[in-house]
Amino acid sequence: MTTQPMSAPRLLRERPLPTVEDTQREADLRQARRTLLRSPWLTREANPEDLRLVRRRRDELVAWFSEALGYQLQVETDTVRLRKAPLEGDGRRPLMRASSQRAFTPQGYAVLVCVLAAISQGRNQVLLDDLAREVRSSAAEAGIALDLEKVGDRRHLQAALRLLLDMGVVVERDGTVEGWDVDERVQALLDVRRDRLSLLLDVRIGQAGGAADLLRREAVPSAAGGARLRARRMLVESPVLDVGALSEDQVQWWRRNRGRAAEQLQDWLGLSVELRAEGAVAVDPADELSDRAFPGRGTIAHAALLAIGRLVERRRAAAQALPVAERARQTVTRAELRATVDDIVAEHGRAFAKGYRDDVGALTGEVVGLLADFGLLRTTSADDTVELNAAAARYSPRAVEREAPTLFAQVDDRLDPVPGGLS
């Protein structure tokens, strides 16, 4: 009889506890990542504390954005630029005018490009009237109709300048651009920050043959690395991931790695990722990563919330019987959507703004726009239908109307004192 030699006892290696420095480092990196995703352009004048934080963790942040999202982070002495890549087919977040928070129109974008062309080829200092002439020349060369005798086009030019002033690319040395759109006597001497202008301009755009070509160049591949980048970008930027928007290779990667991806976004950014059969939704518990929140306040937000609740309830049973790939998006006719908003106004109109009570068509259009902005609805090539995303079911509310308590009644803190409130 032989005996087997006893193996040596195996020692368990314990992971060392994080030090105070480790904890602070992770907190700094998480805050810096969130800041840059929310505000990809930072300057010393407007964001001094954020700029110092990013500069302090520069190397780690540059590496993380490149590896985790495929983004390029440029950190200079007094300016930081995070160059993002566009999500294919995602035109829901247009450039906004700082003064009015209205979106730039196609003509406004064209004028902005002409301003950038003019200041990139001109002097480091320029008078406002001289700049206007150079912009007009750039527009003519590009075949863009621009008449600065018209108030509308002058306002486009002023909006472009206001944006560049807010970004610190252009600086008012003497005088101001305010009022130039309505008074030709307004004059200003402007400095051009060429170091910041070089950060703002993207040479990739000049190399593309058009919008479709640019999106194709920026599209991630279907291999595992591309699937990882695309899934993370969708959750960070959208924040709805719909498996129907992924290629077959990307879907396979997502199914295998979605749990790990959710954990990583929690660790890296503090996002809570809710996993569902149809995809995922990323939620920021701190309500900081977006400049817009859903659900929100006001007539449009309340009507939108009530509308998706009713649309979801009508489709819930039938959708659950479908394969996952088919239930991710459900077709809704615009006629049904309009009728739904009609019913909501009839039931809850006393809590809505009077202008929308009197114009349900306008309210319906605003509801569609808001839900499309958040990826819960998607307009289609057909004029008479839209598509409802399965993620809308997460926000399906139950409306309860309660009478407001009188001043003499004992108030129950659990009750919503606003008539027609949502619960």
Short mmCIF file of C-alpha atoms in Angstrom, two decimals:
data_model
loop_
_atom_site.label_atom_id
_atom_site.label_comp_id
_atom_site.label_asym_id
_atom_site.label_seq_id
_atom_site.Cartn_x
_atom_site.Cartn_y
_atom_site.Cartn_z
CA MET A 1 0.00 0.00 0.00
CA THR A 2 1.36 3.34 -0.99
CA THR A 3 0.44 6.67 0.40
CA GLN A 4 0.00 9.82 -1.59
CA PRO A 5 2.27 12.69 -0.60
CA MET A 6 0.43 15.44 1.11
CA SER A 7 0.34 18.70 -0.81
CA ALA A 8 1.59 21.81 0.86
CA PRO A 9 -1.11 24.05 2.30
CA ARG A 10 -2.15 26.83 -0.08
CA LEU A 11 -1.94 30.34 1.26
CA LEU A 12 -4.75 32.74 0.47
CA ARG A 13 -3.55 36.08 -0.74
CA GLU A 14 -5.59 38.85 0.75
CA ARG A 15 -6.14 41.98 -1.25
CA PRO A 16 -4.71 44.94 0.67
CA LEU A 17 -7.23 47.40 2.02
CA PRO A 18 -7.35 50.68 0.09
CA THR A 19 -5.41 53.52 1.62
CA VAL A 20 -6.74 57.03 2.15
CA GLU A 21 -4.79 58.08 -0.94
CA ASP A 22 -6.41 55.30 -3.01
CA THR A 23 -9.88 56.31 -1.87
CA GLN A 24 -9.23 59.98 -2.66
CA ARG A 25 -7.79 59.10 -6.05
CA GLU A 26 -10.87 57.08 -7.03
CA ALA A 27 -13.18 59.83 -5.83
CA ASP A 28 -11.24 62.43 -7.82
CA LEU A 29 -11.31 60.32 -10.99
CA ARG A 30 -15.04 59.62 -10.70
CA GLN A 31 -15.82 63.29 -10.19
CA ALA A 32 -13.56 64.34 -13.06
CA ARG A 33 -15.07 61.78 -15.46
CA ARG A 34 -18.59 62.91 -14.61
CA THR A 35 -17.64 66.56 -15.00
CA LEU A 36 -16.10 66.01 -18.44
CA LEU A 37 -19.02 63.96 -19.72
CA ARG A 38 -21.39 66.71 -18.62
CA SER A 39 -19.16 69.61 -19.73
CA PRO A 40 -16.61 68.50 -22.35
CA TRP A 41 -15.19 72.05 -22.66
CA LEU A 42 -13.60 73.57 -19.53
CA THR A 43 -11.74 76.86 -19.16
CA ARG A 44 -9.89 78.47 -16.27
CA GLU A 45 -12.24 81.49 -16.29
CA ALA A 46 -15.48 79.53 -16.18
CA ASN A 47 -14.48 76.27 -14.43
CA PRO A 48 -11.36 76.89 -12.29
CA GLU A 49 -11.93 74.08 -9.74
CA ASP A 50 -12.90 71.50 -12.35
CA LEU A 51 -9.90 72.45 -14.48
CA ARG A 52 -7.50 72.00 -11.57
CA LEU A 53 -8.97 68.57 -10.81
CA VAL A 54 -8.66 67.40 -14.41
CA ARG A 55 -5.10 68.69 -14.70
CA ARG A 56 -4.16 66.92 -11.45
CA ARG A 57 -5.39 63.56 -12.79
CA ARG A 58 -4.54 64.25 -16.43
CA ASP A 59 -2.67 61.07 -17.42
CA GLU A 60 -5.17 58.70 -15.81
CA LEU A 61 -8.12 60.52 -17.37
CA VAL A 62 -6.59 60.60 -20.85
CA ALA A 63 -6.00 56.84 -20.66
CA TRP A 64 -9.47 56.08 -19.25
CA PHE A 65 -11.44 58.04 -21.84
CA SER A 66 -9.41 56.46 -24.64
CA GLU A 67 -9.78 52.89 -23.39
CA ALA A 68 -13.27 52.99 -21.89
CA LEU A 69 -15.12 55.13 -24.47
CA GLY A 70 -12.75 55.72 -27.36
CA TYR A 71 -12.77 59.50 -26.72
CA GLN A 72 -9.80 61.85 -26.97
CA LEU A 73 -9.08 64.12 -23.99
CA GLN A 74 -6.86 67.16 -24.56
CA VAL A 75 -5.61 69.00 -21.48
CA GLU A 76 -3.84 72.35 -21.87
CA THR A 77 -2.77 74.97 -19.35
CA ASP A 78 -6.09 76.81 -19.13
CA THR A 79 -8.41 74.76 -21.38
CA VAL A 80 -9.67 71.18 -21.53
CA ARG A 81 -11.46 69.60 -24.49
CA LEU A 82 -13.05 66.15 -24.54
CA ARG A 83 -13.60 65.08 -28.14
CA LYS A 84 -16.55 62.73 -28.24
CA ALA A 85 -17.65 60.53 -31.13
CA PRO A 86 -21.24 60.81 -32.41
CA LEU A 87 -23.74 58.03 -31.86
CA GLU A 88 -25.01 56.86 -35.22
CA GLY A 89 -28.35 58.42 -36.09
CA ASP A 90 -28.52 60.38 -32.84
CA GLY A 91 -29.46 63.98 -33.58
CA ARG A 92 -31.44 64.57 -30.41
CA ARG A 93 -29.06 66.99 -28.70
CA PRO A 94 -28.54 70.08 -30.86
CA LEU A 95 -26.31 73.00 -29.97
CA MET A 96 -28.22 75.46 -27.80
CA ARG A 97 -28.09 79.25 -27.68
CA ALA A 98 -26.84 80.30 -24.27
CA SER A 99 -29.19 83.29 -23.98
CA SER A 100 -32.50 81.69 -24.93
CA GLN A 101 -31.76 77.94 -24.71
CA ARG A 102 -33.22 77.59 -28.17
CA ALA A 103 -31.57 75.13 -30.55
CA PHE A 104 -29.33 76.33 -33.36
CA THR A 105 -31.14 76.03 -36.67
CA PRO A 106 -29.42 74.69 -39.82
CA GLN A 107 -28.82 78.32 -40.85
CA GLY A 108 -27.41 79.05 -37.40
CA TYR A 109 -24.98 76.15 -37.72
CA ALA A 110 -23.94 77.37 -41.17
CA VAL A 111 -23.26 80.88 -39.85
CA LEU A 112 -21.24 79.46 -36.94
CA VAL A 113 -19.07 77.50 -39.37
CA CYS A 114 -18.54 80.66 -41.43
CA VAL A 115 -17.48 82.56 -38.30
CA LEU A 116 -14.98 79.82 -37.44
CA ALA A 117 -13.64 79.92 -41.00
CA ALA A 118 -13.28 83.71 -40.86
CA ILE A 119 -11.45 83.88 -37.52
CA SER A 120 -9.21 80.91 -38.37
CA GLN A 121 -7.89 82.76 -41.42
CA GLY A 122 -7.87 86.28 -40.01
CA ARG A 123 -5.84 88.28 -37.50
CA ASN A 124 -5.56 87.81 -33.75
CA GLN A 125 -7.59 91.00 -33.27
CA VAL A 126 -10.54 91.97 -35.41
CA LEU A 127 -13.23 94.66 -35.40
CA LEU A 128 -16.79 93.37 -35.36
CA ASP A 129 -17.67 95.03 -38.69
CA ASP A 130 -14.55 93.59 -40.34
CA LEU A 131 -15.43 90.16 -39.01
CA ALA A 132 -18.94 90.48 -40.43
CA ARG A 133 -17.48 91.21 -43.87
CA GLU A 134 -15.16 88.19 -43.62
CA VAL A 135 -18.08 85.99 -42.55
CA ARG A 136 -20.10 87.20 -45.52
CA SER A 137 -17.17 86.36 -47.81
CA SER A 138 -16.80 82.87 -46.30
CA ALA A 139 -20.52 82.25 -46.76
CA ALA A 140 -20.40 83.32 -50.41
CA GLU A 141 -17.40 81.07 -51.04
CA ALA A 142 -19.26 78.12 -49.51
CA GLY A 143 -22.47 78.86 -51.42
CA ILE A 144 -24.43 79.73 -48.25
CA ALA A 145 -27.16 82.34 -48.56
CA LEU A 146 -26.37 84.99 -45.94
CA ASP A 147 -27.77 88.51 -45.89
CA LEU A 148 -26.51 90.50 -42.90
CA GLU A 149 -28.90 93.30 -43.77
CA LYS A 150 -31.64 91.04 -42.42
CA VAL A 151 -32.19 90.92 -38.67
CA GLY A 152 -32.60 87.13 -38.72
CA ASP A 153 -29.16 86.47 -40.18
CA ARG A 154 -27.60 89.13 -37.96
CA ARG A 155 -29.03 87.32 -34.97
CA HIS A 156 -27.52 84.06 -36.20
CA LEU A 157 -24.13 85.77 -36.37
CA GLN A 158 -24.52 87.29 -32.91
CA ALA A 159 -25.57 83.90 -31.48
CA ALA A 160 -22.43 82.33 -32.97
CA LEU A 161 -20.25 85.06 -31.48
CA ARG A 162 -22.01 84.78 -28.12
CA LEU A 163 -21.25 81.06 -28.07
CA LEU A 164 -17.58 81.61 -28.88
CA LEU A 165 -17.38 84.35 -26.24
CA ASP A 166 -18.87 82.03 -23.61
CA MET A 167 -16.30 79.38 -24.56
CA GLY A 168 -13.45 81.90 -24.34
CA VAL A 169 -12.42 81.35 -27.97
CA VAL A 170 -13.21 85.01 -28.68
CA VAL A 171 -12.72 87.75 -26.08
CA GLU A 172 -14.21 91.25 -26.08
CA ARG A 173 -11.27 93.63 -25.69
CA ASP A 174 -13.17 96.87 -26.27
CA GLY A 175 -16.91 97.26 -26.65
CA THR A 176 -19.47 94.45 -26.84
CA VAL A 177 -21.34 92.42 -29.45
CA GLU A 178 -24.60 92.81 -27.52
CA GLY A 179 -27.17 94.74 -29.51
CA TRP A 180 -25.26 94.51 -32.81
CA ASP A 181 -28.09 92.47 -34.36
CA VAL A 182 -30.48 95.46 -34.14
CA ASP A 183 -28.09 98.43 -34.15
CA GLU A 184 -25.39 98.73 -36.80
CA ARG A 185 -23.64 101.44 -34.76
CA VAL A 186 -22.60 98.90 -32.11
CA GLN A 187 -18.88 98.22 -32.44
CA ALA A 188 -16.39 95.96 -30.67
CA LEU A 189 -12.75 94.95 -30.88
CA LEU A 190 -12.33 91.19 -30.44
CA ASP A 191 -9.32 89.06 -29.53
CA VAL A 192 -9.09 85.57 -31.03
CA ARG A 193 -7.60 82.86 -28.79
CA ARG A 194 -5.90 80.72 -31.43
CA ASP A 195 -4.81 78.08 -28.94
CA ARG A 196 -8.44 77.46 -28.00
CA LEU A 197 -9.59 77.74 -31.60
CA SER A 198 -7.25 74.88 -32.52
CA LEU A 199 -8.80 72.76 -29.76
CA LEU A 200 -12.31 73.58 -30.93
CA LEU A 201 -11.79 72.79 -34.61
CA ASP A 202 -11.88 69.11 -35.55
CA VAL A 203 -9.82 68.15 -38.58
CA ARG A 204 -11.82 64.94 -38.98
CA ILE A 205 -14.80 66.98 -40.19
CA GLY A 206 -12.77 68.52 -43.00
CA GLN A 207 -11.68 65.08 -44.15
CA ALA A 208 -15.24 63.73 -44.36
CA GLY A 209 -17.29 63.93 -47.51
CA GLY A 210 -20.51 64.72 -45.66
CA ALA A 211 -22.50 63.91 -42.52
CA ALA A 212 -23.05 60.27 -43.49
CA ASP A 213 -19.35 59.84 -44.25
CA LEU A 214 -18.39 61.37 -40.88
CA LEU A 215 -20.73 59.03 -39.00
CA ARG A 216 -19.36 56.06 -40.92
CA ARG A 217 -15.78 57.04 -40.06
CA GLU A 218 -16.69 57.36 -36.38
CA ALA A 219 -18.72 54.13 -36.22
CA VAL A 220 -17.19 51.47 -34.00
CA PRO A 221 -16.50 48.00 -35.44
CA SER A 222 -18.62 44.95 -34.60
CA ALA A 223 -15.76 43.09 -32.93
CA ALA A 224 -15.64 42.75 -29.16
CA GLY A 225 -13.75 46.03 -28.69
CA GLY A 226 -16.27 47.90 -30.80
CA ALA A 227 -19.21 46.30 -29.03
CA ARG A 228 -17.77 47.33 -25.67
CA LEU A 229 -17.29 50.95 -26.77
CA ARG A 230 -20.72 51.23 -28.41
CA ALA A 231 -22.60 49.79 -25.43
CA ARG A 232 -20.83 52.09 -22.99
CA ARG A 233 -21.34 55.15 -25.18
CA MET A 234 -25.06 54.45 -25.53
CA LEU A 235 -25.52 54.13 -21.77
CA VAL A 236 -23.39 57.15 -20.92
CA GLU A 237 -24.72 59.50 -23.61
CA SER A 238 -28.24 58.32 -24.40
CA PRO A 239 -28.85 56.76 -21.65
CA VAL A 240 -31.03 53.97 -23.14
CA LEU A 241 -29.42 50.91 -24.68
CA ASP A 242 -31.74 49.13 -27.09
CA VAL A 243 -30.46 45.74 -28.25
CA GLY A 244 -32.31 46.34 -31.51
CA ALA A 245 -29.81 49.13 -32.28
CA LEU A 246 -26.83 46.76 -31.92
CA SER A 247 -25.36 44.54 -34.61
CA GLU A 248 -25.54 40.77 -34.16
CA ASP A 249 -21.92 40.61 -32.97
CA GLN A 250 -22.50 43.47 -30.54
CA VAL A 251 -25.65 41.81 -29.15
CA GLN A 252 -23.70 38.62 -28.45
CA TRP A 253 -21.03 40.59 -26.61
CA TRP A 254 -23.68 42.47 -24.62
CA ARG A 255 -25.45 39.28 -23.53
CA ARG A 256 -22.18 37.81 -22.22
CA ASN A 257 -20.82 40.95 -20.55
CA ARG A 258 -23.74 43.13 -19.53
CA GLY A 259 -23.39 42.35 -15.83
CA ARG A 260 -19.75 43.33 -15.84
CA ALA A 261 -20.50 46.45 -17.91
CA ALA A 262 -23.12 47.56 -15.36
CA GLU A 263 -20.63 47.08 -12.50
CA GLN A 264 -17.97 49.07 -14.32
CA LEU A 265 -20.24 52.05 -14.97
CA GLN A 266 -21.23 52.00 -11.31
CA ASP A 267 -17.58 52.02 -10.22
CA TRP A 268 -16.34 54.50 -12.80
CA LEU A 269 -19.22 56.99 -12.91
CA GLY A 270 -21.65 56.20 -10.12
CA LEU A 271 -24.35 55.20 -12.60
CA SER A 272 -27.01 52.67 -11.69
CA VAL A 273 -27.62 50.46 -14.75
CA GLU A 274 -30.94 48.64 -14.83
CA LEU A 275 -30.64 45.51 -16.99
CA ARG A 276 -33.65 44.28 -18.95
CA ALA A 277 -34.21 41.68 -21.65
CA GLU A 278 -34.65 44.46 -24.23
CA GLY A 279 -31.49 46.34 -23.20
CA ALA A 280 -30.66 48.63 -20.30
CA VAL A 281 -31.23 52.07 -18.82
CA ALA A 282 -28.52 54.06 -17.01
CA VAL A 283 -29.78 56.18 -14.11
CA ASP A 284 -27.77 58.82 -12.26
CA PRO A 285 -28.91 58.83 -8.60
CA ALA A 286 -27.33 62.27 -8.13
CA ASP A 287 -29.28 63.82 -11.07
CA GLU A 288 -26.12 65.59 -12.29
CA LEU A 289 -24.98 63.92 -15.50
CA SER A 290 -27.64 65.48 -17.71
CA ASP A 291 -28.77 69.05 -18.15
CA ARG A 292 -32.32 67.75 -18.52
CA ALA A 293 -34.23 65.39 -16.25
CA PHE A 294 -37.04 62.97 -16.96
CA PRO A 295 -39.61 62.92 -15.47
CA GLY A 296 -39.64 66.68 -15.17
CA ARG A 297 -41.86 69.57 -14.18
CA GLY A 298 -44.48 71.46 -16.13
CA THR A 299 -47.30 70.70 -18.53
CA ILE A 300 -45.25 69.01 -21.26
CA ALA A 301 -43.37 66.71 -18.88
CA HIS A 302 -46.53 65.70 -17.01
CA ALA A 303 -48.47 65.09 -20.23
CA ALA A 304 -45.58 63.04 -21.64
CA LEU A 305 -45.40 60.91 -18.51
CA LEU A 306 -49.14 60.23 -18.52
CA ALA A 307 -49.08 59.52 -22.27
CA ILE A 308 -46.38 56.84 -22.14
CA GLY A 309 -48.13 55.27 -19.16
CA ARG A 310 -51.29 54.76 -21.18
CA LEU A 311 -49.47 53.65 -24.32
CA VAL A 312 -47.46 51.10 -22.34
CA GLU A 313 -50.50 49.66 -20.57
CA ARG A 314 -52.28 49.07 -23.89
CA ARG A 315 -49.31 47.10 -25.24
CA ARG A 316 -47.92 45.40 -22.16
CA ALA A 317 -49.67 42.03 -22.42
CA ALA A 318 -49.18 41.64 -26.18
CA ALA A 319 -45.54 42.78 -26.04
CA GLN A 320 -44.61 40.27 -23.35
CA ALA A 321 -45.71 37.43 -25.64
CA LEU A 322 -43.33 38.55 -28.40
CA PRO A 323 -39.66 37.61 -28.85
CA VAL A 324 -37.30 40.10 -27.18
CA ALA A 325 -36.07 41.54 -30.49
CA GLU A 326 -39.65 42.34 -31.52
CA ARG A 327 -40.92 43.84 -28.28
CA ALA A 328 -38.11 46.36 -27.82
CA ARG A 329 -40.03 48.86 -29.96
CA GLN A 330 -43.78 49.06 -30.49
CA THR A 331 -45.47 51.01 -33.28
CA VAL A 332 -47.84 53.80 -32.25
CA THR A 333 -49.91 55.78 -34.74
CA ARG A 334 -49.86 59.53 -34.40
CA ALA A 335 -53.64 59.44 -34.38
CA GLU A 336 -53.57 57.25 -31.27
CA LEU A 337 -51.00 59.53 -29.68
CA ARG A 338 -53.13 62.60 -30.37
CA ALA A 339 -56.24 60.87 -28.99
CA THR A 340 -54.28 59.87 -25.87
CA VAL A 341 -53.18 63.46 -25.25
CA ASP A 342 -56.77 64.61 -25.89
CA ASP A 343 -57.99 62.27 -23.13
CA ILE A 344 -55.24 63.41 -20.75
CA VAL A 345 -56.15 67.07 -21.26
CA ALA A 346 -59.82 66.27 -20.72
CA GLU A 347 -59.05 64.55 -17.41
CA HIS A 348 -56.15 66.62 -16.05
CA GLY A 349 -56.34 69.84 -18.04
CA ARG A 350 -57.02 72.00 -15.02
CA ALA A 351 -53.43 71.33 -13.89
CA PHE A 352 -51.97 72.26 -17.31
CA ALA A 353 -50.99 75.60 -18.81
CA LYS A 354 -53.95 77.26 -20.51
CA GLY A 355 -52.18 77.63 -23.85
CA TYR A 356 -51.81 73.87 -24.15
CA ARG A 357 -55.34 73.20 -22.96
CA ASP A 358 -56.54 75.28 -25.90
CA ASP A 359 -54.11 73.73 -28.43
CA VAL A 360 -53.85 69.99 -27.94
CA GLY A 361 -52.10 69.60 -31.30
CA ALA A 362 -49.23 71.79 -30.12
CA LEU A 363 -49.05 69.88 -26.82
CA THR A 364 -48.93 66.57 -28.71
CA GLY A 365 -46.02 67.83 -30.80
CA GLU A 366 -44.15 68.93 -27.68
CA VAL A 367 -44.79 65.56 -26.03
CA VAL A 368 -43.39 63.71 -29.05
CA GLY A 369 -40.34 65.97 -29.09
CA LEU A 370 -39.63 65.52 -25.39
CA LEU A 371 -39.99 61.73 -25.47
CA ALA A 372 -37.83 61.53 -28.60
CA ASP A 373 -35.14 63.60 -26.88
CA PHE A 374 -34.91 60.95 -24.16
CA GLY A 375 -35.04 57.99 -26.55
CA LEU A 376 -38.43 56.80 -25.28
CA LEU A 377 -40.09 57.51 -28.63
CA ARG A 378 -38.50 57.39 -32.06
CA THR A 379 -39.89 59.04 -35.14
CA THR A 380 -39.93 56.87 -38.26
CA SER A 381 -39.78 57.43 -41.99
CA ALA A 382 -43.56 57.06 -42.00
CA ASP A 383 -45.35 60.32 -41.27
CA ASP A 384 -48.22 58.65 -39.43
CA THR A 385 -46.36 56.46 -36.91
CA VAL A 386 -43.75 56.59 -34.15
CA GLU A 387 -42.07 53.80 -32.18
CA LEU A 388 -42.39 53.37 -28.41
CA ASN A 389 -39.25 52.10 -26.68
CA ALA A 390 -39.63 49.36 -24.09
CA ALA A 391 -37.72 51.58 -21.66
CA ALA A 392 -40.85 53.76 -21.47
CA ALA A 393 -42.44 51.08 -19.29
CA ARG A 394 -40.02 52.07 -16.52
CA TYR A 395 -41.83 55.41 -16.25
CA SER A 396 -45.39 54.14 -16.49
CA PRO A 397 -47.13 56.10 -13.68
CA ARG A 398 -50.43 55.82 -11.91
CA ALA A 399 -52.29 59.11 -11.76
CA VAL A 400 -54.22 59.89 -8.58
CA GLU A 401 -56.24 63.05 -7.99
CA ARG A 402 -56.62 64.24 -4.42
CA GLU A 403 -58.31 67.20 -2.90
CA ALA A 404 -55.94 69.75 -1.38
CA PRO A 405 -56.22 69.79 2.44
CA THR A 406 -57.73 72.86 4.02
CA LEU A 407 -55.70 75.09 6.30
CA PHE A 408 -57.61 73.65 9.28
CA ALA A 409 -57.14 69.97 8.37
CA GLN A 410 -54.32 67.85 9.69
CA VAL A 411 -51.93 67.45 6.74
CA ASP A 412 -50.76 63.93 5.97
CA ASP A 413 -47.21 64.23 4.65
CA ARG A 414 -47.77 61.20 2.51
CA LEU A 415 -50.35 62.99 0.40
CA ASP A 416 -49.64 65.12 -2.64
CA PRO A 417 -51.44 68.43 -1.95
CA VAL A 418 -51.46 69.42 -5.62
CA PRO A 419 -54.71 68.53 -7.42
CA GLY A 420 -54.01 66.21 -10.30
CA GLY A 421 -50.57 65.33 -8.94
CA LEU A 422 -48.66 62.27 -10.11
CA SER A 423 -47.87 59.35 -7.87
#
